[in-house]
Coordinates of C-alpha atoms and ligand atoms in Angstrom, one line a residue:
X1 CA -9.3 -4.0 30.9
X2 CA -13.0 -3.9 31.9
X3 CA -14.3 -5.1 35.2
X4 CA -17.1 -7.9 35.1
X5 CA -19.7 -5.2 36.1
X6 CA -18.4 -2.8 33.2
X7 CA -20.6 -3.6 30.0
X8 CA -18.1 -4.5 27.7
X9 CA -17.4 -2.8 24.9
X10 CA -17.9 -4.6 21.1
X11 CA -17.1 -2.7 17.8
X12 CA -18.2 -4.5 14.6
X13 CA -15.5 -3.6 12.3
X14 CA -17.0 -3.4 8.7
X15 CA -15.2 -4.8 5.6
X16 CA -15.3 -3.4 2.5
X17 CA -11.8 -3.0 0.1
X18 CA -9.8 -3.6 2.7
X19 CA -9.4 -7.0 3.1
X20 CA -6.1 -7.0 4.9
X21 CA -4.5 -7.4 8.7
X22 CA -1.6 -5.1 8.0
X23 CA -1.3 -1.4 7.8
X24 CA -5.2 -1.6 9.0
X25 CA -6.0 1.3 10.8
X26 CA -9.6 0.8 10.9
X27 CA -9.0 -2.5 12.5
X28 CA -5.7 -1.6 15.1
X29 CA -8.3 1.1 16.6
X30 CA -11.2 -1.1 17.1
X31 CA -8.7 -3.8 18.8
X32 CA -7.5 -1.3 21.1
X33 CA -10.7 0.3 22.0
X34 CA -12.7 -2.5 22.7
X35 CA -12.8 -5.7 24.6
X36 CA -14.1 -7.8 21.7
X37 CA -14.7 -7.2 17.7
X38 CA -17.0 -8.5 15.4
X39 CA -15.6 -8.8 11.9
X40 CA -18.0 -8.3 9.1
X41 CA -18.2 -9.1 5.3
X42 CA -21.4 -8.6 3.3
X43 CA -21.7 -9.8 -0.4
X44 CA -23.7 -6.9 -1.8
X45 CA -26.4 -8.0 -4.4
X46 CA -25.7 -4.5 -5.8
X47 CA -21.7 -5.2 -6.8
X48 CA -22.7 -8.6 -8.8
X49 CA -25.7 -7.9 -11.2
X50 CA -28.1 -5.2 -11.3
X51 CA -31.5 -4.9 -13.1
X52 CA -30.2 -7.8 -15.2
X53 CA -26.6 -6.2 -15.9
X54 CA -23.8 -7.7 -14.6
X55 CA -21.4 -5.4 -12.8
X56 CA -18.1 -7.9 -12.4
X57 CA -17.1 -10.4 -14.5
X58 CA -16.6 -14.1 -12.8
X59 CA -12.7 -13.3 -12.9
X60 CA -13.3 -10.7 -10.7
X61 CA -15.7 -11.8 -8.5
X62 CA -13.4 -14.8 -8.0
X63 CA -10.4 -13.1 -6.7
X64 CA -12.9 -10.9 -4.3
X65 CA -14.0 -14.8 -2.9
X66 CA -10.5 -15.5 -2.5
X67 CA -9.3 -12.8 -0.6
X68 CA -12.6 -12.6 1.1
X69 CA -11.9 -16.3 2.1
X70 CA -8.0 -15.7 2.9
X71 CA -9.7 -12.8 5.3
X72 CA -11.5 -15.1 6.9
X73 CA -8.4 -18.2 7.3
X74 CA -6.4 -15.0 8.8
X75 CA -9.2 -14.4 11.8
X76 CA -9.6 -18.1 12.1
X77 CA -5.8 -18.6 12.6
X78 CA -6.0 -16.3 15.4
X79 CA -9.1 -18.1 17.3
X80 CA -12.1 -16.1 15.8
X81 CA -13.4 -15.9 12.1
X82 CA -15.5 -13.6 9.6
X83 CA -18.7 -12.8 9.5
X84 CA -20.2 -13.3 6.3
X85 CA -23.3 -12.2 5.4
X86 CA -24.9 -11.9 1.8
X87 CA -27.1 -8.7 1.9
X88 CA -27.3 -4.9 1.5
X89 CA -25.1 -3.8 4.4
X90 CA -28.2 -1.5 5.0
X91 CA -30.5 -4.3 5.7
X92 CA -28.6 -5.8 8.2
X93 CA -25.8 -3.9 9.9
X94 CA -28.5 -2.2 12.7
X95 CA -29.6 -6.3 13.3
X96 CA -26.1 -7.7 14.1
X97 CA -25.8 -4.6 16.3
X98 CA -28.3 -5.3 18.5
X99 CA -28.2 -8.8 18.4
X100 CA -24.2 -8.8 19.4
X101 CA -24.9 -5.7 21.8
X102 CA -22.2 -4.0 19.5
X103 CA -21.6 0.0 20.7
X104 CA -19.6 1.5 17.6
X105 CA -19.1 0.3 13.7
X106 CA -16.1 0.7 12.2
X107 CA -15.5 1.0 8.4
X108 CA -13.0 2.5 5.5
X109 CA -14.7 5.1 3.9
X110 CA -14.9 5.0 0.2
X111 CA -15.4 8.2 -2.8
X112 CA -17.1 7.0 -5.6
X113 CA -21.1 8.3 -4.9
X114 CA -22.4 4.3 -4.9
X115 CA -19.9 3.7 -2.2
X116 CA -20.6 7.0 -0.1
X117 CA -24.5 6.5 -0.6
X118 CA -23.9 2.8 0.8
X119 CA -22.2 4.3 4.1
X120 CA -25.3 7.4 4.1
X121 CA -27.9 4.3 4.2
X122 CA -25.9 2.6 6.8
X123 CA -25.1 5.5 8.9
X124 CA -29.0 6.6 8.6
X125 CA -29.5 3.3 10.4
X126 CA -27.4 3.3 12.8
X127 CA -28.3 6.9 13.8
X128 CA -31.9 5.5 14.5
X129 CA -30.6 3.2 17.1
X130 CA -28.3 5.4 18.3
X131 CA -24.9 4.0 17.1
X132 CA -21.9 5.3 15.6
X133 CA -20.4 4.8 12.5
X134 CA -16.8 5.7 12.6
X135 CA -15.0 6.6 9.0
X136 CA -11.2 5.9 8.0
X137 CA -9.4 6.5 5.7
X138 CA -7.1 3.4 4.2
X139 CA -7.0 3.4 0.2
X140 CA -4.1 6.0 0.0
X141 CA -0.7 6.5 0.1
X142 CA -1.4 10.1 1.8
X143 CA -4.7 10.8 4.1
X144 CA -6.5 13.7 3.2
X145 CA -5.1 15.6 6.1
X146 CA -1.9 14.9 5.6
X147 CA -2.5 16.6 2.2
X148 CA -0.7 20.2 1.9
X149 CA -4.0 21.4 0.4
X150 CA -8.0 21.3 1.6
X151 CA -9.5 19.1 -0.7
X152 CA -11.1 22.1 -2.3
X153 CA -7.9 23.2 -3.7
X154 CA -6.5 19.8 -4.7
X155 CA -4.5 20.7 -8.1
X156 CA -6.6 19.6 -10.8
X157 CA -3.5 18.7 -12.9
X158 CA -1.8 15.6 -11.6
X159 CA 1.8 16.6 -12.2
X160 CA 1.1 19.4 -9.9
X161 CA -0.3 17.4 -7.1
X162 CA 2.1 15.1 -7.0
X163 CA 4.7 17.8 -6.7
X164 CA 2.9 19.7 -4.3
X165 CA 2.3 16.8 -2.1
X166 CA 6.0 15.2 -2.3
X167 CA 7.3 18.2 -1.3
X168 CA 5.0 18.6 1.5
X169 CA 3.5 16.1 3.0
X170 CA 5.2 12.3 4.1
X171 CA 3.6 8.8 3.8
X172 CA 3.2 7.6 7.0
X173 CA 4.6 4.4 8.4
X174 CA 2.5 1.6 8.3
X175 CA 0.3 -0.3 11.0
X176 CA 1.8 -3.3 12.5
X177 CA -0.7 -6.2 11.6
X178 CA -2.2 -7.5 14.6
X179 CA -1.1 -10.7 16.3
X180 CA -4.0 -10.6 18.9
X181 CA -7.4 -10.3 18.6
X182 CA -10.7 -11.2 21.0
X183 CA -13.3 -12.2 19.2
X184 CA -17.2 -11.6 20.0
X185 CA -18.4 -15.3 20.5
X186 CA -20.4 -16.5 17.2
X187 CA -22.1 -20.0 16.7
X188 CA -22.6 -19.2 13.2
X189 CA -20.3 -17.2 11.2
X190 CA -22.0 -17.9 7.7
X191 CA -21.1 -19.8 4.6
X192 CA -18.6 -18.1 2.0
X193 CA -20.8 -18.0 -1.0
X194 CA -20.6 -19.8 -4.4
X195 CA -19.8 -18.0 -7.8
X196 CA -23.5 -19.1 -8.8
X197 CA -25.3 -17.7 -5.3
X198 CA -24.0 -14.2 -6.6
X199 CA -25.7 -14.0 -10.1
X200 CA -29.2 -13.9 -11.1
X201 CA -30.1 -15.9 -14.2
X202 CA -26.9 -17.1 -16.0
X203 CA -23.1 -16.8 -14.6
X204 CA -21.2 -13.4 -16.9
X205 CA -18.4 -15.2 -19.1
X206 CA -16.7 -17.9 -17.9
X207 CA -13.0 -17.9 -18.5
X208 CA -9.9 -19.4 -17.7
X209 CA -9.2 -16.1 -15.6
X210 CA -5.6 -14.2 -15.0
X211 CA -4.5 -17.8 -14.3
X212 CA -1.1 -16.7 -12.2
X213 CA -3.2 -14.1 -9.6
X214 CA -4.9 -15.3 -6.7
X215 CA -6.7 -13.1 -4.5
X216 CA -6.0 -13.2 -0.8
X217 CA -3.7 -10.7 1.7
X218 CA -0.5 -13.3 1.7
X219 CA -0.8 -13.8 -2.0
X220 CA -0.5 -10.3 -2.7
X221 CA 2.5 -10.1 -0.4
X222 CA 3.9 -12.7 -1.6
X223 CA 3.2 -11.3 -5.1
X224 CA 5.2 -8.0 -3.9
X225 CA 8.0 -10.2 -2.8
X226 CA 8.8 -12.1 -5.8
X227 CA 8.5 -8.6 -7.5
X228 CA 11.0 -7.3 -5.4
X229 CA 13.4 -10.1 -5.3
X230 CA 16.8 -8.9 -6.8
X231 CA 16.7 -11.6 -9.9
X232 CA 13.5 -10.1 -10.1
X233 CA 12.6 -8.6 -13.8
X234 CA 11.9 -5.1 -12.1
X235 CA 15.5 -4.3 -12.0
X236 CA 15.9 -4.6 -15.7
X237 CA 15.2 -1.3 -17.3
X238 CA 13.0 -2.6 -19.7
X239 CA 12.1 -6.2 -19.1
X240 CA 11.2 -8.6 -22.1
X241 CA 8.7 -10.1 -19.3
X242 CA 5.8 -8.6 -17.9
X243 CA 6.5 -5.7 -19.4
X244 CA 4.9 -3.2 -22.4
X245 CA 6.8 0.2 -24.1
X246 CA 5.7 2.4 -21.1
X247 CA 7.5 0.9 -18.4
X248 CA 7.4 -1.8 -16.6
X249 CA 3.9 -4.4 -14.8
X250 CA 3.5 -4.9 -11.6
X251 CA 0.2 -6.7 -12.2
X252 CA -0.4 -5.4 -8.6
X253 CA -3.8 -3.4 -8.7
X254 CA -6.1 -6.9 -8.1
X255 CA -4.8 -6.7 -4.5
X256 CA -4.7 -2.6 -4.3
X257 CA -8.1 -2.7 -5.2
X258 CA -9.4 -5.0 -3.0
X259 CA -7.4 -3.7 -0.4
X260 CA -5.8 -7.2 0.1
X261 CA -2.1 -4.8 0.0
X262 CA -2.3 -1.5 0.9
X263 CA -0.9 0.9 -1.2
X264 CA 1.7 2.4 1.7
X265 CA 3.0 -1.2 2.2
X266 CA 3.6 -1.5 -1.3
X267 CA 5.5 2.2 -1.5
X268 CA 8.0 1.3 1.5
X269 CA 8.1 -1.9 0.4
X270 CA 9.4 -0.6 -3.3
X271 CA 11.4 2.8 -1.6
X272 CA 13.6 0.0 1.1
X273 CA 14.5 -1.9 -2.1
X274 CA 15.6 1.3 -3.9
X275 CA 17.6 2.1 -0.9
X276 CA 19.2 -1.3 -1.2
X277 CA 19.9 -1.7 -4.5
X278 CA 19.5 1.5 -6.2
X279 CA 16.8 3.4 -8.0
X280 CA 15.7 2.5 -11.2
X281 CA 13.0 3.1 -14.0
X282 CA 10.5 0.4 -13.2
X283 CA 11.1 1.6 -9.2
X284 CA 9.9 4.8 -10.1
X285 CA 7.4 3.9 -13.0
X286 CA 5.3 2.0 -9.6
X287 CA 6.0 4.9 -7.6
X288 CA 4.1 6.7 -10.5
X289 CA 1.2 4.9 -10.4
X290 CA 0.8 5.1 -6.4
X291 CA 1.0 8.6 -7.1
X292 CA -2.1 8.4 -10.0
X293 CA -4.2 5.9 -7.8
X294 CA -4.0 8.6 -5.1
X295 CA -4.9 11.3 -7.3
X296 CA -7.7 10.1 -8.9
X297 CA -9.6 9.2 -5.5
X298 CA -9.1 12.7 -4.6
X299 CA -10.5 13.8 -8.1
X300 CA -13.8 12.1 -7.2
X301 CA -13.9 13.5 -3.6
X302 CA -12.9 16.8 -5.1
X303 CA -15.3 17.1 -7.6
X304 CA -18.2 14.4 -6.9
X305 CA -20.4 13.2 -9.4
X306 CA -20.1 16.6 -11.8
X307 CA -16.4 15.1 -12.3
X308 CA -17.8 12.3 -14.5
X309 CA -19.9 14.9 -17.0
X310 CA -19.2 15.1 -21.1
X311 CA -17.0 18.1 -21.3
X312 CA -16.2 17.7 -25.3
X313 CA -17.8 16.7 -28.1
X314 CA -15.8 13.4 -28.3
X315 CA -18.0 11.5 -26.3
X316 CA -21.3 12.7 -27.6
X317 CA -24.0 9.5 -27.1
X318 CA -25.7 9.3 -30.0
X319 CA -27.9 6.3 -30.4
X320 CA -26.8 5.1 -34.0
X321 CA -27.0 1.3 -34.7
X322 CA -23.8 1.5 -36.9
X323 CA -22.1 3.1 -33.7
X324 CA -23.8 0.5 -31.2
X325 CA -22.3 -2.3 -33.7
X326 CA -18.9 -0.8 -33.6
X327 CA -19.1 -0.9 -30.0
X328 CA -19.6 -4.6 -29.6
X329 CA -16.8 -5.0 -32.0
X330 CA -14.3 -2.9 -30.2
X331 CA -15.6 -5.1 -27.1
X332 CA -15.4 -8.5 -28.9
X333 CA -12.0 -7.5 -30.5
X334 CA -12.9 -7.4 -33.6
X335 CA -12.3 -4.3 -34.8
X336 CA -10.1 -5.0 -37.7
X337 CA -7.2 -3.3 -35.9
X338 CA -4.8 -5.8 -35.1
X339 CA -3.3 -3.9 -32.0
X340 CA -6.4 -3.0 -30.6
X341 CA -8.1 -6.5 -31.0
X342 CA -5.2 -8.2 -29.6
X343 CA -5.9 -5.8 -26.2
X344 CA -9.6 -6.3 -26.4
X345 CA -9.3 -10.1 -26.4
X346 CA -7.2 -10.6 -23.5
X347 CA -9.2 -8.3 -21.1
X348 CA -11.9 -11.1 -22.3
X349 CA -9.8 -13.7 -21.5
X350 CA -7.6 -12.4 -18.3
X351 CA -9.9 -9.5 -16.5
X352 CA -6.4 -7.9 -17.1
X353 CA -4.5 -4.8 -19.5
X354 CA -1.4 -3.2 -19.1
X355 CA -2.0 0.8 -18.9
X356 CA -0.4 1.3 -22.1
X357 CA -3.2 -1.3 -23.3
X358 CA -6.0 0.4 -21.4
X359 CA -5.0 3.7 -22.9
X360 CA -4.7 2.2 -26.4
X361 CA -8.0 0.5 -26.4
X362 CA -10.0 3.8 -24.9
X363 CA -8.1 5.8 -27.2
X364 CA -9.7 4.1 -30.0
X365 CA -13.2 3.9 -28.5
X366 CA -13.1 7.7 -28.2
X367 CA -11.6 9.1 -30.8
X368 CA -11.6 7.0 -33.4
X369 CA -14.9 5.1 -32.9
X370 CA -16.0 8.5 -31.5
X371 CA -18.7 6.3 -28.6
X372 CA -19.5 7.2 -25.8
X373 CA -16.7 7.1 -23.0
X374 CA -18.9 6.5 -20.5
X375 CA -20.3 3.2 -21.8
X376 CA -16.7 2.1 -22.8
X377 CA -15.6 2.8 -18.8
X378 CA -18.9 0.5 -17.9
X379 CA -17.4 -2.3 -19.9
X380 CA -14.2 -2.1 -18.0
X381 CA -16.1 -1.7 -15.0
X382 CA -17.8 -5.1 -16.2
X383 CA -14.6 -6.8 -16.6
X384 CA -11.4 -5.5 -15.2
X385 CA -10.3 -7.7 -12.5
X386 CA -8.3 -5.1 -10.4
X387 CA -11.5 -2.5 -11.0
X388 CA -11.5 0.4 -9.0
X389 CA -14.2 3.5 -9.5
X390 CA -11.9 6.5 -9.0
X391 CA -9.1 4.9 -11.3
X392 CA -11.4 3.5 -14.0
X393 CA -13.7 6.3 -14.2
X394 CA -11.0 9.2 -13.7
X395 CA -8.8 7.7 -16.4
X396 CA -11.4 7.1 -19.2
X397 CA -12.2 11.2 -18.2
X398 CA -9.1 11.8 -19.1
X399 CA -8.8 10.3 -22.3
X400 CA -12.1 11.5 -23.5
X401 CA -11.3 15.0 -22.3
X402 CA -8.6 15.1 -24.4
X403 CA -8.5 17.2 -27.8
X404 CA -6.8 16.5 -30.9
X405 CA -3.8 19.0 -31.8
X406 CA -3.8 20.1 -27.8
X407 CA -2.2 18.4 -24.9
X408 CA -4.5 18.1 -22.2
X409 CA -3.9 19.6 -18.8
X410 CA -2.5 16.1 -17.5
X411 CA -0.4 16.1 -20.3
X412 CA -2.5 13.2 -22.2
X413 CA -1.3 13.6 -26.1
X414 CA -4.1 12.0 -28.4
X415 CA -2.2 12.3 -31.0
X416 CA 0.7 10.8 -29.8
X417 CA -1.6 7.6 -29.0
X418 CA -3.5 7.7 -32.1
X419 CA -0.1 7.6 -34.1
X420 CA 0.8 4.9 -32.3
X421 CA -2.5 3.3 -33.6
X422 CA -2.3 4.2 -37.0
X423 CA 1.4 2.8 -36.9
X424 CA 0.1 -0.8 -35.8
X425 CA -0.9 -2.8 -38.9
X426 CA -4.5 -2.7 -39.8
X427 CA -5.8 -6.3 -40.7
Ligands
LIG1 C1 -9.1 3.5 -19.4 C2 -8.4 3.1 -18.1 C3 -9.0 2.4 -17.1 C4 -8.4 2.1 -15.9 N1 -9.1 1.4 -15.0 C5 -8.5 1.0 -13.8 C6 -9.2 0.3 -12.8 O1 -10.4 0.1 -12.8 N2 -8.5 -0.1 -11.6 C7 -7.1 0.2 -11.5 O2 -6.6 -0.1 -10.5 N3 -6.5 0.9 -12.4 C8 -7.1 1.3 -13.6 N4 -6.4 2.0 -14.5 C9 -5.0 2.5 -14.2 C10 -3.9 1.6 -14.7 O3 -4.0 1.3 -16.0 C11 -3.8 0.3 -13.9 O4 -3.8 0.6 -12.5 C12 -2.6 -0.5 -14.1 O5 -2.5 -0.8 -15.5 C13 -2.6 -1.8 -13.4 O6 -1.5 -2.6 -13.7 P1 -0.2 -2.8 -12.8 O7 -0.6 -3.1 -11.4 O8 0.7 -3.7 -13.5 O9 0.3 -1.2 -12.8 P2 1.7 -0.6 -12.5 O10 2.1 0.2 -13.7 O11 2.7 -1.6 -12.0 O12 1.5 0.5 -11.4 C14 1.4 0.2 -10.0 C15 0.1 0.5 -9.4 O13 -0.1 1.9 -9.5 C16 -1.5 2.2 -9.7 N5 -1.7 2.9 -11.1 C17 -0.8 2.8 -12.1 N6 -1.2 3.6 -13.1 C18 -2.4 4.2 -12.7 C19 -3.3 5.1 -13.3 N7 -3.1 5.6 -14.5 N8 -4.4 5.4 -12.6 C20 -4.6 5.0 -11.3 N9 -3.8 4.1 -10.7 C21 -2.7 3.7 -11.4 C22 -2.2 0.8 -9.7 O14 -2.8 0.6 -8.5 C23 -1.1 -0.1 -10.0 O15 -1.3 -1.4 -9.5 C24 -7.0 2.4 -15.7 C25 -6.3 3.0 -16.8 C26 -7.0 3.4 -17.9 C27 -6.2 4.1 -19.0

């Protein structure tokens, strides 16, 4: 408790993908080691459209508003509210600090190279006025210094690191949400934006949007509930709903990526209901993927930007106006192949694909299209609702690394997937 003569002590606490109370660390720290907090959003120009490209579709940018929004209800609930702010964080963050006297910035730090530049700009600020910015580390299931490894010598092969680092390391418990919080006082916390304040020129696609997901921290626990539920379809081996041949759908990355659920809560959440009523396939297929989400993020802080560099001739970028058309037809769906179409629409329409789907569709971009992977991993970027830039980026690698007639070192079989293609019917 500080005395009235004691300057007291204010951290802004900086939201980026972590748009959550519980299993916060970022935000349990700067509770405890202040006497007031100043939550922050910014809407990033940079994140919505850029040089006349847009970089999330309306679907997603939607479900960020939402959660953003249920972010902001949350703090309200509890007396205070959410700064929001539209702006580069860069622009503004050394303001709000000196005009709420703030001593220390808090934020989550993130690996793709946009994100980390983002947090150099902001932390080049700062350093001019002589404030901290503090980095945690909140996106995944294991911290890297929990890791059995340096990050240097993360296995390259995922079946490797996930062996390595279930053997070796534990997921932590997670951090109690917060029922208290003091609040730095505000007169004017901002307005949440509209959909149209975010876009220059016109809105990206319009669509009815992944009608049954709404962004938001209790949705996605809510979500998580109902998936966990013991009439629930998980405990079918293979469901007949919300399910495709590889396993079983959480639909649960919207709110992983936006940090709305944190990816701990969601394994304990999943390992309590295996202890209770017994493993099973899908059980383990989720566990998988928390496993694959955590990988990839250390891929890119492993290996940076060279990471994301052509390694075979399968994704050489010609400019070839046959190509280019083939390219709007594999994005339009109109490919002739029934199976890939069929995937191609509904990302249009939802913002959403299974992974069997995503796999299917880059599959076919790559190797049988033979365009460029990393203009295929922009579209999804474009229009995935749940996108993430380790997972999207890192898988696309994958598949485009892969050879013909060799399994690749994480055990992706092109073949396997392009018999699978050639099987479906070809209108
Ligand atoms: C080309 C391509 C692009 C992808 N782009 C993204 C992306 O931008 N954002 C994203 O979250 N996932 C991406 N994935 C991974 C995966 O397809 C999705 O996470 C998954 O389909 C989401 O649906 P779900 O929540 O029902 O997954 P479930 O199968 O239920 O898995 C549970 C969770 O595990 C994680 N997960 C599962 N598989 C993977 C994987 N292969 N890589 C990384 N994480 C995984 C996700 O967070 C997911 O929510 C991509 C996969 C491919 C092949």
């Amino acid at each position: 408790m500080s005395s009235p003569l004691m300057k007291s002590k204010r951290i802004l606490v900086w939201f980026r993908n972590d748009l959550r109370l519980h299993d916060n660390e970022m935000l349990v720290e700067a509770i405890s080691k202040s006497d007031a907090i100043l939550p922050v959003y910014f809407f990033d120009p940079r994140h919505f459209d850029q040089l006349g490209f847009h970089r999330s579709s309306t679907m997603r940018t939607n479900f960020l508003l939402e959660s953003v929004n249920a972010l902001r209800q949350s703090f309200q609930r509890m007396g205070g509210d959410l700064l929001i702010v539209q702006g580069l964080p860069e622009d503004h963050i050394a303001g709000l600090v000196e005009q709420y006297s703030i001593s220390e910035v808090y934020h989550h730090r993130e690996v793709a190279p946009a994100e980390t530049q983002v947090s150099a700009n902001v932390e080049d600020r700062l350093w001019k006025i002589e404030v901290n910015l503090k980095h945690f580390i909140g996106h995944t299931l294991y911290n890297k210094e929990d890791l059995p490894f340096p990050i240097k010598d993360i296995p390259d092969v995922f079946t490797q690191f996930r062996k390595k680092t279930e053997r070796d390391a534990i997921v932590k418990a997670c951090f109690d949400a917060p029922t208290t919080i003091s609040f730095v006082p505000n007169e004017d916390w901002g307005q949440l934006p509209a959909l149209e304040d975010l876009y220059s020129g016109t809105l990206p696609g319009i669509s009815s949007g992944t009608a049954n997901l709404k962004g938001g921290e209790q949705e996605g626990l809510g979500h998580l509930r109902d998936l966990l539920k013991p009439d629930s379809s998980i405990y079918i081996k293979v469901s007949s709903r919300n399910s495709d041949p590889s396993g079983y759908i959480s639909q649960l990355s919207p709110w992983l990526s936006t940090g709305c659920l944190s990816p701990r809560m969601v394994y304990w959440t999943v390992k309590a209901a295996e202890e209770r009523y017994g493993s099973n396939a899908n059980f383990s297929n989720l566990i998988l993927g928390l496993f694959k989400r955590d990988y990839f993020r250390f891929m890119f802080k492993k290996h940076g930007v060279p990471y994301l560099e052509h390694t075979t001739d399968a994704a050489a970028p010609v400019v070839d106006p046959i190509l280019e058309a083939s390219f709007e037809q594999w994005k339009r769906g109109e490919t002739g192949h029934i199976l890939v179409d069929g995937y191609m629409k509904s990302l249009a329409e939802t913002g959403y694909l299974s992974g069997y789907g995503r796999i299917l569709a880059a599959t076919f971009l790559v190797h049988v299209i033979k365009y460029d992977w990393m203009k295929g991993a922009a579209y999804f970027e474009e229009t995935l609702v749940d996108y993430t830039a380790a997972s999207n980026w890192g898988n696309w690698k994958c598949i485009a690394d892969s050879v013909s007639g060799l399994k690749s070192k994480n055990g992706f079989d092109v073949d396997k997937h392009l018999k699978i293609l050639n099987i479906a019917a070809v209108a």
